[in-house]
Short mmCIF file of C-alpha atoms in Angstrom, two decimals:
data_model
loop_
_atom_site.label_atom_id
_atom_site.label_comp_id
_atom_site.label_asym_id
_atom_site.label_seq_id
_atom_site.Cartn_x
_atom_site.Cartn_y
_atom_site.Cartn_z
CA UNK P 268 14.92 16.98 5.85
CA UNK P 269 12.51 15.44 8.33
CA UNK P 270 10.63 12.28 7.35
CA UNK P 271 9.07 9.69 9.63
CA UNK P 272 6.36 8.26 7.42
CA UNK P 273 7.78 4.71 7.24
CA UNK P 274 8.64 2.11 9.86
CA UNK P 275 12.34 1.94 9.03
CA UNK P 276 13.00 5.61 9.72
CA UNK P 277 16.45 6.30 11.15
CA UNK P 278 16.76 5.33 14.82
CA UNK P 279 13.00 5.01 14.98
CA UNK P 280 12.58 8.80 15.11
CA UNK P 281 13.08 10.46 11.70
CA UNK P 282 15.33 10.51 8.66
CA UNK P 283 17.07 13.88 8.67
CA UNK P 284 20.03 13.53 6.30
CA UNK P 285 18.87 10.90 3.80
CA UNK P 286 15.91 8.56 3.78
CA UNK P 287 16.33 4.93 4.76
CA UNK P 288 14.48 4.35 1.47
CA UNK P 289 17.16 6.23 -0.48
CA UNK P 290 15.21 9.49 -0.68
CA UNK P 291 17.41 12.59 -0.83
CA UNK P 292 16.68 15.79 1.12
CA UNK P 293 15.70 17.53 -2.14
CA UNK P 294 13.27 14.76 -3.08
CA UNK P 295 11.81 14.79 0.43
CA UNK P 296 11.24 18.55 0.24
CA UNK P 297 9.60 18.29 -3.18
CA UNK P 298 7.30 15.56 -1.91
CA UNK P 299 6.32 17.67 1.11
CA UNK P 300 5.59 20.55 -1.24
CA UNK P 301 3.47 18.29 -3.47
CA UNK P 302 1.27 17.38 -0.49
CA UNK P 303 1.03 21.10 0.28
CA UNK P 304 0.02 21.78 -3.33
CA UNK P 305 -2.60 19.02 -3.17
CA UNK P 306 -4.05 20.78 -0.14
CA UNK P 307 -4.33 23.99 -2.14
CA UNK P 308 -6.10 22.18 -4.96
CA UNK P 309 -8.41 20.56 -2.41
CA UNK P 310 -9.33 23.89 -0.82
CA UNK P 311 -11.00 24.91 -4.08
CA UNK P 312 -12.20 21.44 -5.16
CA UNK P 313 -13.88 20.91 -1.77
CA UNK P 314 -15.81 24.15 -2.05
CA UNK P 315 -16.79 23.41 -5.65
CA UNK P 316 -17.94 19.98 -4.53
CA UNK P 317 -20.24 21.50 -1.90
CA UNK P 318 -21.77 23.53 -4.73
CA UNK P 319 -22.43 20.33 -6.69
CA UNK P 320 -19.48 20.80 -9.08
CA UNK P 321 -16.83 18.11 -9.48
CA UNK P 322 -13.73 18.42 -11.60
CA UNK P 323 -12.30 15.11 -12.77
CA UNK P 324 -8.85 16.61 -13.22
CA UNK P 325 -8.75 17.69 -9.58
CA UNK P 326 -9.98 14.30 -8.37
CA UNK P 327 -7.38 12.38 -10.35
CA UNK P 328 -4.51 14.74 -9.56
CA UNK P 329 -5.19 14.71 -5.82
CA UNK P 330 -4.96 10.93 -5.69
CA UNK P 331 -1.89 10.82 -7.93
CA UNK P 332 -0.11 13.47 -5.86
CA UNK P 333 -0.69 11.59 -2.63
CA UNK P 334 0.31 8.23 -4.12
CA UNK P 335 3.44 9.79 -5.63
CA UNK P 336 4.67 10.65 -2.12
CA UNK P 337 4.17 7.15 -0.66
CA UNK P 338 7.45 5.53 0.38
CA UNK P 339 9.47 4.04 -2.51
CA UNK P 340 7.38 5.46 -5.37
CA UNK P 341 8.88 8.56 -7.01
CA UNK P 342 12.49 9.55 -6.42
CA UNK P 343 12.91 11.71 -9.53
CA UNK P 344 13.19 15.48 -8.85
CA UNK P 345 12.46 16.35 -12.48
CA UNK P 346 9.22 14.36 -12.46
CA UNK P 347 8.26 15.95 -9.14
CA UNK P 348 8.94 19.42 -10.49
CA UNK P 349 6.62 18.72 -13.40
CA UNK P 350 3.88 17.58 -11.04
CA UNK P 351 4.28 20.70 -8.93
CA UNK P 352 3.96 23.03 -11.92
CA UNK P 353 0.90 21.07 -13.09
CA UNK P 354 -0.53 21.43 -9.59
CA UNK P 355 -0.21 25.21 -9.66
CA UNK P 356 -1.87 25.42 -13.08
CA UNK P 357 -4.72 23.16 -11.99
CA UNK P 358 -5.19 25.15 -8.78
CA UNK P 359 -5.46 28.38 -10.80
CA UNK P 360 -8.12 26.78 -13.01
CA UNK P 361 -10.08 25.68 -9.96
CA UNK P 362 -9.80 29.15 -8.45
CA UNK P 363 -11.36 30.62 -11.59
CA UNK P 364 -14.05 27.91 -11.58
CA UNK P 365 -14.86 28.71 -7.97
CA UNK P 366 -15.13 32.43 -8.63
CA UNK P 367 -17.39 31.77 -11.61
CA UNK P 368 -19.59 29.38 -9.62
CA UNK P 369 -19.92 31.88 -6.80
CA UNK P 370 -20.89 34.64 -9.24
CA UNK P 371 -23.53 32.38 -10.78
CA UNK P 372 -24.88 31.61 -7.31
CA UNK P 373 -24.91 35.27 -6.32
CA UNK P 374 -22.43 34.84 -3.47
CA UNK P 375 -19.01 36.22 -2.71
CA UNK P 376 -16.14 33.71 -2.94
CA UNK P 377 -14.19 33.08 0.25
CA UNK P 378 -10.73 34.59 0.40
CA UNK P 379 -8.60 31.49 0.91
CA UNK P 380 -5.15 31.39 2.46
CA UNK P 381 -2.42 28.87 3.16
CA UNK P 382 -1.73 26.27 0.43
CA UNK P 383 -4.41 27.85 -1.80
CA UNK P 384 -2.12 30.87 -2.26
CA UNK P 385 1.11 28.97 -2.97
CA UNK P 386 2.94 30.08 -6.09
CA UNK P 387 5.70 27.84 -7.45
CA UNK P 388 9.26 29.09 -7.40
CA UNK P 389 10.82 29.65 -10.84
CA UNK P 390 13.43 26.90 -10.55
CA UNK P 391 14.00 23.54 -8.90
CA UNK P 392 16.19 24.94 -6.12
CA UNK P 393 13.45 27.40 -5.25
CA UNK P 394 10.86 24.62 -5.11
CA UNK P 395 13.11 22.66 -2.77
CA UNK P 396 13.34 25.70 -0.49
CA UNK P 397 9.56 26.06 -0.53
CA UNK P 398 9.20 22.39 0.40
CA UNK P 399 11.60 22.78 3.29
CA UNK P 400 9.50 25.68 4.59
CA UNK P 401 6.34 23.53 4.81
CA UNK P 402 8.01 20.38 6.11
CA UNK P 403 6.93 18.33 9.12
CA UNK P 404 9.63 19.75 11.39
CA UNK P 405 8.21 23.24 10.79
CA UNK P 406 4.79 22.10 11.99
CA UNK P 407 6.25 20.25 14.95
CA UNK P 408 7.92 23.49 16.02
CA UNK P 409 4.64 25.39 15.63
CA UNK P 410 2.11 22.85 16.93
CA UNK P 411 4.04 20.38 19.03
CA UNK P 412 4.77 16.72 18.34
CA UNK P 413 1.31 15.42 19.33
CA UNK P 414 -0.74 17.58 16.96
CA UNK P 415 1.76 17.37 14.12
CA UNK P 416 1.93 13.60 14.53
CA UNK P 417 -1.85 13.30 14.43
CA UNK P 418 -1.93 15.43 11.30
CA UNK P 419 0.56 13.05 9.73
CA UNK P 420 -1.50 10.04 10.83
CA UNK P 421 -4.34 11.46 8.73
CA UNK P 422 -2.04 12.35 5.83
CA UNK P 423 -0.49 8.87 5.76
CA UNK P 424 -3.91 7.24 5.89
CA UNK P 425 -4.95 9.43 2.97
CA UNK P 426 -1.78 8.51 1.06
CA UNK P 427 -2.40 4.81 1.54
CA UNK P 428 -6.07 5.05 0.57
CA UNK P 429 -5.13 7.15 -2.47
CA UNK P 430 -2.78 4.38 -3.62
CA UNK P 431 -5.58 1.82 -3.45
CA UNK P 432 -8.03 4.21 -5.12
CA UNK P 433 -5.55 4.78 -7.97
CA UNK P 434 -5.42 1.03 -8.60
CA UNK P 435 -9.21 0.88 -8.69
CA UNK P 436 -9.45 3.89 -11.01
CA UNK P 437 -7.12 2.23 -13.51
CA UNK P 438 -9.67 -0.57 -13.74
CA UNK P 439 -12.58 1.80 -14.18
CA UNK P 440 -13.91 1.83 -10.59
CA UNK P 441 -14.38 5.18 -8.87
CA UNK P 442 -16.48 6.59 -6.05
CA UNK P 443 -17.16 10.32 -5.82
CA UNK P 444 -17.45 10.07 -2.05
CA UNK P 445 -13.79 9.06 -1.89
CA UNK P 446 -12.65 12.13 -3.83
CA UNK P 447 -14.93 14.35 -1.77
CA UNK P 448 -13.58 13.05 1.54
CA UNK P 449 -9.91 13.22 0.51
CA UNK P 450 -10.37 16.85 -0.51
CA UNK P 451 -12.38 17.64 2.61
CA UNK P 452 -9.68 16.11 4.82
CA UNK P 453 -6.83 17.91 3.06
CA UNK P 454 -8.79 21.15 3.37
CA UNK P 455 -9.34 20.57 7.08
CA UNK P 456 -5.62 19.96 7.57
CA UNK P 457 -4.87 23.22 5.75
CA UNK P 458 -7.49 25.42 7.39
CA UNK P 459 -8.85 24.11 10.67
CA UNK P 460 -7.43 24.90 14.08
CA UNK P 461 -5.96 21.52 15.03
CA UNK P 462 -7.00 19.72 18.21
CA UNK P 463 -6.40 16.19 19.43
CA UNK P 464 -10.10 15.31 19.40
CA UNK P 465 -10.73 16.75 15.94
CA UNK P 466 -7.72 15.01 14.42
CA UNK P 467 -8.55 11.66 16.04
CA UNK P 468 -12.07 11.98 14.63
CA UNK P 469 -10.64 12.79 11.20
CA UNK P 470 -8.35 9.75 11.49
CA UNK P 471 -11.30 7.45 12.09
CA UNK P 472 -13.21 9.04 9.22
CA UNK P 473 -10.14 8.35 7.10
CA UNK P 474 -10.45 4.74 8.24
CA UNK P 475 -14.10 4.67 7.15
CA UNK P 476 -13.12 6.00 3.73
CA UNK P 477 -10.33 3.39 3.57
CA UNK P 478 -12.91 0.62 4.03
CA UNK P 479 -14.84 2.08 1.09
CA UNK P 480 -11.69 2.20 -1.02
CA UNK P 481 -10.62 -1.35 -0.15
CA UNK P 482 -14.06 -2.62 -1.13
CA UNK P 483 -13.89 -0.57 -4.33
CA UNK P 484 -10.52 -2.07 -5.25
CA UNK P 485 -11.70 -5.57 -4.44
CA UNK P 486 -14.61 -5.08 -6.81
CA UNK P 487 -12.32 -3.62 -9.46
CA UNK P 488 -9.88 -6.55 -9.33
CA UNK P 489 -12.51 -9.28 -9.25
CA UNK P 490 -14.65 -7.50 -11.83
CA UNK P 491 -11.72 -7.38 -14.25
CA UNK P 492 -9.99 -10.68 -13.51
CA UNK P 493 -12.52 -12.91 -11.74
CA UNK P 494 -12.50 -14.15 -8.16
CA UNK P 495 -9.13 -15.70 -7.23
CA UNK P 496 -9.07 -19.44 -6.71
CA UNK P 497 -6.52 -21.51 -4.79
CA UNK P 498 -3.68 -22.01 -7.24
CA UNK P 499 -0.27 -23.70 -6.87
CA UNK P 500 2.42 -21.25 -8.00
CA UNK P 501 5.90 -22.31 -9.08
CA UNK P 502 8.37 -20.59 -6.76
CA UNK P 503 11.32 -20.64 -9.10
CA UNK P 504 12.06 -20.54 -12.82
CA UNK P 505 12.11 -22.48 -16.07
CA UNK P 506 14.39 -22.19 -19.11
CA UNK P 507 13.88 -19.26 -21.43
CA UNK P 508 13.81 -15.51 -21.84
CA UNK P 509 12.20 -13.72 -18.93
CA UNK P 510 10.50 -10.60 -17.62
CA UNK P 511 9.99 -9.99 -13.90
CA UNK P 512 7.04 -7.85 -12.77
CA UNK P 513 7.14 -6.33 -9.30
CA UNK P 514 4.92 -3.90 -7.41
CA UNK P 515 1.14 -4.30 -7.18
CA UNK P 516 -0.55 -3.22 -10.39
CA UNK P 517 -2.58 -5.99 -12.04
CA UNK P 518 -3.48 -3.84 -15.04
CA UNK P 519 0.19 -3.41 -15.93
CA UNK P 520 0.70 -7.16 -15.62
CA UNK P 521 -2.30 -7.90 -17.84
CA UNK P 522 -1.12 -5.55 -20.58
CA UNK P 523 2.38 -7.00 -20.45
CA UNK P 524 1.01 -10.53 -20.71
CA UNK P 525 -0.98 -9.55 -23.79
CA UNK P 526 2.04 -8.00 -25.48
CA UNK P 527 4.40 -10.89 -24.67
CA UNK P 528 2.05 -13.65 -25.78
CA UNK P 529 3.71 -15.67 -28.53
CA UNK P 530 7.13 -14.05 -28.08
CA UNK P 531 8.67 -16.97 -26.21
CA UNK P 532 9.21 -14.76 -23.16
CA UNK P 533 8.17 -16.12 -19.78
CA UNK P 534 6.69 -13.70 -17.26
CA UNK P 535 7.37 -14.00 -13.53
CA UNK P 536 5.88 -12.13 -10.60
CA UNK P 537 7.90 -10.68 -7.75
CA UNK P 538 6.95 -9.41 -4.29
CA UNK P 539 3.28 -8.55 -3.89
CA UNK P 540 2.47 -9.61 -7.45
CA UNK P 541 2.44 -13.24 -6.28
CA UNK P 542 -1.38 -13.29 -5.71
CA UNK P 543 -1.92 -12.43 -9.40
CA UNK P 544 -1.57 -16.14 -10.18
CA UNK P 545 -4.92 -16.83 -8.52
CA UNK P 546 -7.00 -14.62 -10.82
CA UNK P 547 -8.67 -16.64 -13.62
CA UNK P 548 -8.21 -13.92 -16.26
CA UNK P 549 -4.49 -13.67 -15.52
CA UNK P 550 -3.64 -17.32 -14.88
CA UNK P 551 -5.04 -18.21 -18.31
CA UNK P 552 -1.81 -16.88 -19.85
CA UNK P 553 0.43 -19.94 -20.11
CA UNK P 554 3.58 -17.81 -20.13
CA UNK P 555 2.82 -16.47 -16.64
CA UNK P 556 4.97 -19.28 -15.36
CA UNK P 557 5.85 -18.59 -11.74
CA UNK P 558 7.11 -16.36 -8.97
CA UNK P 559 10.71 -15.31 -8.51
CA UNK P 560 12.17 -13.99 -5.28
CA UNK P 561 10.68 -12.67 -2.09
CA UNK P 562 9.66 -9.33 -0.63
CA UNK P 563 10.57 -5.87 -1.85
CA UNK P 564 13.62 -5.30 0.37
CA UNK P 565 15.51 -8.14 -1.30
CA UNK P 566 15.13 -6.72 -4.79
CA UNK P 567 18.65 -5.39 -5.27
CA UNK P 568 20.20 -8.86 -4.98
CA UNK P 569 17.28 -10.68 -6.60
CA UNK P 570 16.97 -8.30 -9.55
CA UNK P 571 20.73 -8.43 -10.06
CA UNK P 572 20.55 -12.22 -10.33
CA UNK P 573 17.49 -12.22 -12.60
CA UNK P 574 18.66 -12.75 -16.22
CA UNK P 575 15.97 -10.72 -17.92
CA UNK P 576 14.07 -7.43 -17.95
CA UNK P 577 12.35 -6.03 -14.85
CA UNK P 578 9.19 -3.93 -14.67
CA UNK P 579 8.41 -2.00 -11.48
CA UNK P 580 4.71 -1.15 -11.51
CA UNK P 581 4.10 0.61 -8.18
CA UNK P 582 5.76 1.47 -4.91
CA UNK P 583 8.66 -0.52 -3.44
CA UNK P 584 11.38 0.50 -5.90
CA UNK P 585 14.89 0.83 -4.45
CA UNK P 586 17.94 2.43 -6.03
CA UNK P 587 18.82 0.09 -8.91
CA UNK P 588 22.16 -1.68 -8.61
CA UNK P 589 24.57 -1.25 -11.55
CA UNK P 590 24.09 -4.88 -12.60
CA UNK P 591 20.51 -4.32 -13.75
CA UNK P 592 20.18 -0.53 -14.09
CA UNK P 593 19.93 -0.82 -17.88
CA UNK P 594 17.18 -3.47 -17.83
CA UNK P 595 14.78 -2.15 -15.18
CA UNK P 596 11.78 -0.06 -16.21
CA UNK P 597 9.13 1.88 -14.32
CA UNK P 598 5.47 2.52 -15.07
CA UNK P 599 2.60 4.51 -13.62
CA UNK P 600 3.69 6.91 -10.90
CA UNK P 601 6.95 5.12 -10.17
CA UNK P 602 10.16 6.95 -11.09
CA UNK P 603 13.88 6.79 -10.44
CA UNK P 604 16.34 9.21 -12.06
CA UNK P 605 17.84 7.69 -15.19
CA UNK P 606 15.48 4.70 -15.33
CA UNK P 607 13.42 4.33 -18.52
CA UNK P 608 9.75 5.03 -17.86
CA UNK P 609 7.01 3.19 -19.75
CA UNK P 610 4.03 5.31 -20.79
CA UNK P 611 0.62 4.14 -21.99
CA UNK P 612 1.42 0.46 -21.44
CA UNK P 613 3.81 0.34 -24.41
CA UNK P 614 6.13 -2.42 -23.26
CA UNK P 615 8.21 -2.70 -26.42
CA UNK P 616 11.40 -1.51 -24.62
CA UNK P 617 10.86 -4.09 -21.86
CA UNK P 618 10.35 -6.86 -24.40
CA UNK P 619 13.45 -5.84 -26.34
CA UNK P 620 15.53 -5.85 -23.14
CA UNK P 621 14.23 -9.31 -22.25
CA UNK P 622 15.10 -10.69 -25.69
CA UNK P 623 18.58 -9.18 -25.47
CA UNK P 624 19.25 -10.67 -22.03
CA UNK P 625 20.46 -14.23 -21.47
CA UNK P 626 17.31 -15.58 -19.85
CA UNK P 627 17.38 -18.71 -17.72
CA UNK P 628 19.50 -21.55 -19.04
CA UNK P 629 18.37 -24.07 -16.42
CA UNK P 630 15.36 -24.96 -14.33
CA UNK P 631 15.10 -24.48 -10.60
CA UNK P 632 14.04 -27.21 -8.17
CA UNK P 633 10.26 -27.58 -8.20
CA UNK P 634 8.53 -25.93 -5.25
CA UNK P 635 5.01 -24.54 -5.15
CA UNK P 636 3.09 -22.15 -2.97
CA UNK P 637 -0.70 -22.27 -2.78
CA UNK P 638 -2.00 -18.75 -3.44
CA UNK P 639 -5.51 -17.45 -4.09
CA UNK P 640 -7.39 -17.73 -0.78
CA UNK P 641 -9.44 -14.65 -1.51
CA UNK P 642 -12.54 -14.01 0.61
CA UNK P 643 -14.68 -15.69 -2.04
CA UNK P 644 -12.63 -18.88 -1.79
CA UNK P 645 -12.53 -18.87 2.01
CA UNK P 646 -16.21 -18.11 2.42
CA UNK P 647 -16.93 -20.84 -0.11
CA UNK P 648 -15.89 -23.34 2.58
CA UNK P 649 -17.30 -21.29 5.46
CA UNK P 650 -19.67 -24.06 6.52
CA UNK P 651 -16.74 -26.45 6.87
CA UNK P 652 -14.74 -23.86 8.81
CA UNK P 653 -17.61 -23.06 11.15
CA UNK P 654 -18.26 -26.77 11.78
CA UNK P 655 -14.56 -27.29 12.54
CA UNK P 656 -14.58 -24.41 15.04
CA UNK P 657 -17.75 -25.59 16.75
CA UNK P 658 -16.41 -29.13 16.85
CA UNK P 659 -13.11 -28.03 18.36
CA UNK P 660 -10.88 -29.02 15.45
CA UNK P 661 -10.00 -25.36 14.85
CA UNK P 662 -9.35 -23.37 18.02
CA UNK P 663 -8.09 -20.06 16.71
CA UNK P 664 -7.31 -17.90 13.67
CA UNK P 665 -4.20 -15.72 13.60
CA UNK P 666 -3.61 -13.11 10.91
CA UNK P 667 0.12 -12.68 10.38
CA UNK P 668 0.53 -10.18 7.59
CA UNK P 669 1.18 -6.67 6.43
CA UNK P 670 4.43 -5.27 5.09
CA UNK P 671 7.86 -6.83 5.17
CA UNK P 672 11.10 -4.99 5.82
CA UNK P 673 14.78 -5.49 6.39
CA UNK P 674 15.11 -5.60 10.19
CA UNK P 675 16.12 -8.80 11.88
CA UNK P 676 13.33 -8.23 14.38
CA UNK P 677 10.86 -9.27 11.67
CA UNK P 678 11.90 -12.88 12.25
CA UNK P 679 9.31 -12.62 15.03
CA UNK P 680 6.60 -13.24 12.44
CA UNK P 681 8.23 -16.45 11.21
CA UNK P 682 8.76 -17.66 14.75
CA UNK P 683 5.14 -16.86 15.62
CA UNK P 684 3.80 -18.86 12.67
CA UNK P 685 5.95 -21.87 13.58
CA UNK P 686 5.08 -21.70 17.29
CA UNK P 687 1.30 -21.53 16.86
CA UNK P 688 -0.52 -24.70 17.92
CA UNK P 689 -1.62 -27.16 15.23
CA UNK P 690 -5.29 -26.37 15.81
CA UNK P 691 -4.85 -22.78 14.61
CA UNK P 692 -5.32 -21.39 11.11
CA UNK P 693 -2.79 -18.82 9.91
CA UNK P 694 -4.09 -16.12 7.55
CA UNK P 695 -1.56 -13.98 5.72
CA UNK P 696 -1.57 -11.11 3.24
CA UNK P 697 0.76 -8.40 2.02
CA UNK P 698 4.47 -8.96 1.50
CA UNK P 699 4.62 -9.96 5.17
CA UNK P 700 3.58 -13.35 3.80
CA UNK P 701 7.19 -13.99 2.79
CA UNK P 702 8.03 -14.37 6.47
CA UNK P 703 5.77 -17.42 6.71
CA UNK P 704 5.12 -19.04 3.32
CA UNK P 705 8.33 -21.08 3.36
CA UNK P 706 7.06 -22.92 6.43
CA UNK P 707 5.17 -26.18 6.04
CA UNK P 708 2.31 -25.67 8.47
CA UNK P 709 0.36 -28.71 7.35
CA UNK P 710 -3.42 -28.98 7.48
CA UNK P 711 -6.22 -28.75 10.02
CA UNK P 712 -9.76 -30.08 9.59
CA UNK P 713 -8.95 -30.92 5.97
CA UNK P 714 -7.88 -27.33 5.20
CA UNK P 715 -4.40 -25.86 4.72
CA UNK P 716 -3.32 -24.22 7.96
CA UNK P 717 -1.78 -21.38 5.95
CA UNK P 718 -4.26 -19.38 3.87
CA UNK P 719 -2.61 -16.73 1.67
CA UNK P 720 -5.26 -14.05 1.16
CA UNK P 721 -3.33 -11.88 -1.29
CA UNK P 722 -1.68 -8.47 -1.53
CA UNK P 723 -1.90 -5.69 1.01
CA UNK P 724 -4.43 -4.43 -1.58
CA UNK P 725 -6.54 -7.45 -0.63
CA UNK P 726 -6.90 -6.50 3.03
CA UNK P 727 -10.62 -6.25 2.39
CA UNK P 728 -10.63 -10.05 2.07
CA UNK P 729 -9.53 -10.48 5.66
CA UNK P 730 -12.05 -7.88 6.81
CA UNK P 731 -14.87 -9.58 4.90
CA UNK P 732 -14.00 -13.02 6.28
CA UNK P 733 -13.83 -11.67 9.84
CA UNK P 734 -17.20 -9.95 9.49
CA UNK P 735 -18.77 -13.08 7.99
CA UNK P 736 -17.46 -15.27 10.82
CA UNK P 737 -18.67 -12.69 13.33
CA UNK P 738 -22.15 -12.88 11.86
CA UNK P 739 -22.08 -16.69 11.67
CA UNK P 740 -21.13 -17.07 15.33
CA UNK P 741 -23.39 -14.25 16.48
CA UNK P 742 -20.62 -12.38 18.27
CA UNK P 743 -18.70 -9.17 17.76
CA UNK P 744 -15.46 -9.17 15.80
CA UNK P 745 -13.46 -8.72 19.00
CA UNK P 746 -15.10 -11.83 20.49
CA UNK P 747 -13.99 -14.10 17.65
CA UNK P 748 -11.16 -16.58 18.23
CA UNK P 749 -9.00 -14.28 16.11
CA UNK P 750 -5.71 -12.49 16.74
CA UNK P 751 -4.16 -9.85 14.49
CA UNK P 752 -0.38 -9.72 14.49
CA UNK P 753 0.50 -7.06 11.95
CA UNK P 754 3.79 -5.92 10.48
CA UNK P 755 3.79 -2.45 9.00
CA UNK P 756 6.15 -0.44 6.83
CA UNK P 757 4.52 2.35 4.83
CA UNK P 758 1.37 4.38 4.34
CA UNK P 759 -0.89 1.75 2.82
CA UNK P 760 -0.51 -0.15 6.07
CA UNK P 761 -1.60 3.00 7.92
CA UNK P 762 -4.77 3.16 5.80
CA UNK P 763 -5.52 -0.49 6.62
CA UNK P 764 -4.89 0.10 10.33
CA UNK P 765 -7.26 3.08 10.37
CA UNK P 766 -9.84 0.97 8.51
CA UNK P 767 -9.62 -1.68 11.23
CA UNK P 768 -9.95 0.93 13.97
CA UNK P 769 -13.00 2.40 12.24
CA UNK P 770 -14.54 -1.09 12.27
CA UNK P 771 -13.93 -1.25 16.01
CA UNK P 772 -11.26 -3.96 15.86
CA UNK P 773 -9.22 -4.06 19.05
CA UNK P 774 -6.18 -5.86 20.47
CA UNK P 775 -4.03 -5.45 17.35
CA UNK P 776 -0.37 -6.29 17.85
CA UNK P 777 1.78 -4.02 15.69
CA UNK P 778 5.46 -4.20 14.93
CA UNK P 779 8.30 -4.56 14.70
CA UNK P 780 8.14 -1.08 16.26
CA UNK P 781 5.40 1.49 16.62
CA UNK P 782 5.13 4.51 14.28
CA UNK P 783 7.41 7.42 15.18
CA UNK P 784 4.62 9.89 14.35
CA UNK P 785 2.42 8.37 17.07
CA UNK P 786 3.65 10.15 20.18
CA UNK P 787 3.32 8.64 23.67
CA UNK P 788 0.30 10.85 24.39
CA UNK P 789 -1.47 9.76 21.21
CA UNK P 790 -0.52 6.13 21.78
CA UNK P 791 -2.10 6.34 25.22
CA UNK P 792 -5.41 7.30 23.61
CA UNK P 793 -5.17 4.47 21.07
CA UNK P 794 -4.38 1.98 23.81
CA UNK P 795 -7.29 3.18 25.95
CA UNK P 796 -9.79 2.95 23.08
CA UNK P 797 -8.44 0.05 20.99
CA UNK P 798 -5.80 -1.71 23.07
CA UNK P 799 -3.23 -1.39 20.29
CA UNK P 800 0.02 -2.87 21.51
CA UNK P 801 3.55 -3.47 20.25
CA UNK P 802 4.63 -7.04 19.58
CA UNK P 803 6.59 -8.62 22.41
CA UNK P 804 8.31 -11.97 22.48
CA UNK P 805 6.60 -14.86 20.73
CA UNK P 806 6.34 -16.73 24.01
CA UNK P 807 4.75 -13.83 25.88
CA UNK P 808 2.36 -12.97 23.04
CA UNK P 809 1.19 -16.57 22.70
CA UNK P 810 0.43 -16.62 26.42
CA UNK P 811 -1.49 -13.36 26.14
CA UNK P 812 -3.50 -14.76 23.22
CA UNK P 813 -4.27 -17.92 25.19
CA UNK P 814 -2.32 -20.06 22.73
CA UNK P 815 0.70 -21.11 24.77
CA UNK P 816 1.53 -24.81 24.67
#
């Protein structure tokens, strides 16, 4: 096993015996093989696409395969085996389609190699062995750490963008250019002679595609549920039967709300589902009563204490503790061995489990968090913000957001928010928000100093606000009074980072530690071009940002 795709990888280098996420060596190998299989599918789909032929099955499967291998999504070897066998069958269909298209065009088909020729082993053990043979450590041995790391930078950006594109597709929003690029990039990784320059270029193109995907998802969410509005959210519970929804998927939440209406069951969000309360078409459900708990890494204790059923809709699942293993359910691409999976939005088992559980017998102290500062809401008061900046009431904006994680070093983000001067506005998004939302930062120029802009899925909101302010002040994004202090954990954060680099954003502080797949040589290039830097101490970073007291 060799996995370094997340920030909490063992000793900051790689997980080699078991994943910090709980992933076993067998699961890791099957996931590596699934990416390999997606490359084989892409080799044919890319060529068909250049001939003007798109296959919906290939487009959907490629995204699903990549999303499946994102950290904390699918830990079930049986489900992974099924995906791999489906991949081989789909690849064979595409191979026949390609041969037929070439014959119709009067040209000879290319003889493809590499992933395009992979044939699945007859049993699970054989598939695991095949996955081990195409793992990252094999490529590091063949290509060196720099080239292999750059390949993984592209792969992780593709995985993150695929996750966002899957969310958009569930809401009926797709873009053929996204499918075409993902398949082109996977083909390039499978076939091209790798070089530092070519892979850096492909990374930035992945960032450009990520911007497209983030905008697509933003349109999908707002098109389905309206533009979020600032909304006070109960951070606690009320009496009654309960279901907790974690992950990111708004469609799953909507369908659950429909099916639980009138049942007497209260629905709570968890983790990155908190921003759902700001969407008009979701907040209209009276039994969406509040938010329970914090970020994903606290789920084992929080889920154990929750007296109802739990639905995990997307990535961030951890190994269920015995206390709730019989009342947690997965949906979509999420899977854990032995956990009941919900298909086709049929939540009857979840509802039954909630009714059978005790539910809350008391009410928690009343505390609210103001969510819903989507780009539409922020830009709705843009004139007031711009006037406050020009008048000196607001000196600076600091984005403190991204992913959360378990390390104590992440207290840096809380300390930074508290230490910022009173004439600064703090923007936050992603589950990194849970490091700052318990702090009372007060107001500035009649506005809350803390503006919660949503999920990591809503990163486009921050981008759109930054671009709008840039245009309003007539300066480049890097000349704005804006600092980005980002926490990262998994591959969706990589997609967002590449999107920011594509947009030319510089001076990003990244932590709590830099990615293990970015070698010193590659980091040197990123520093030279974008001045990416690791977080330091709060005191030193405030001085560097010109915000020291």
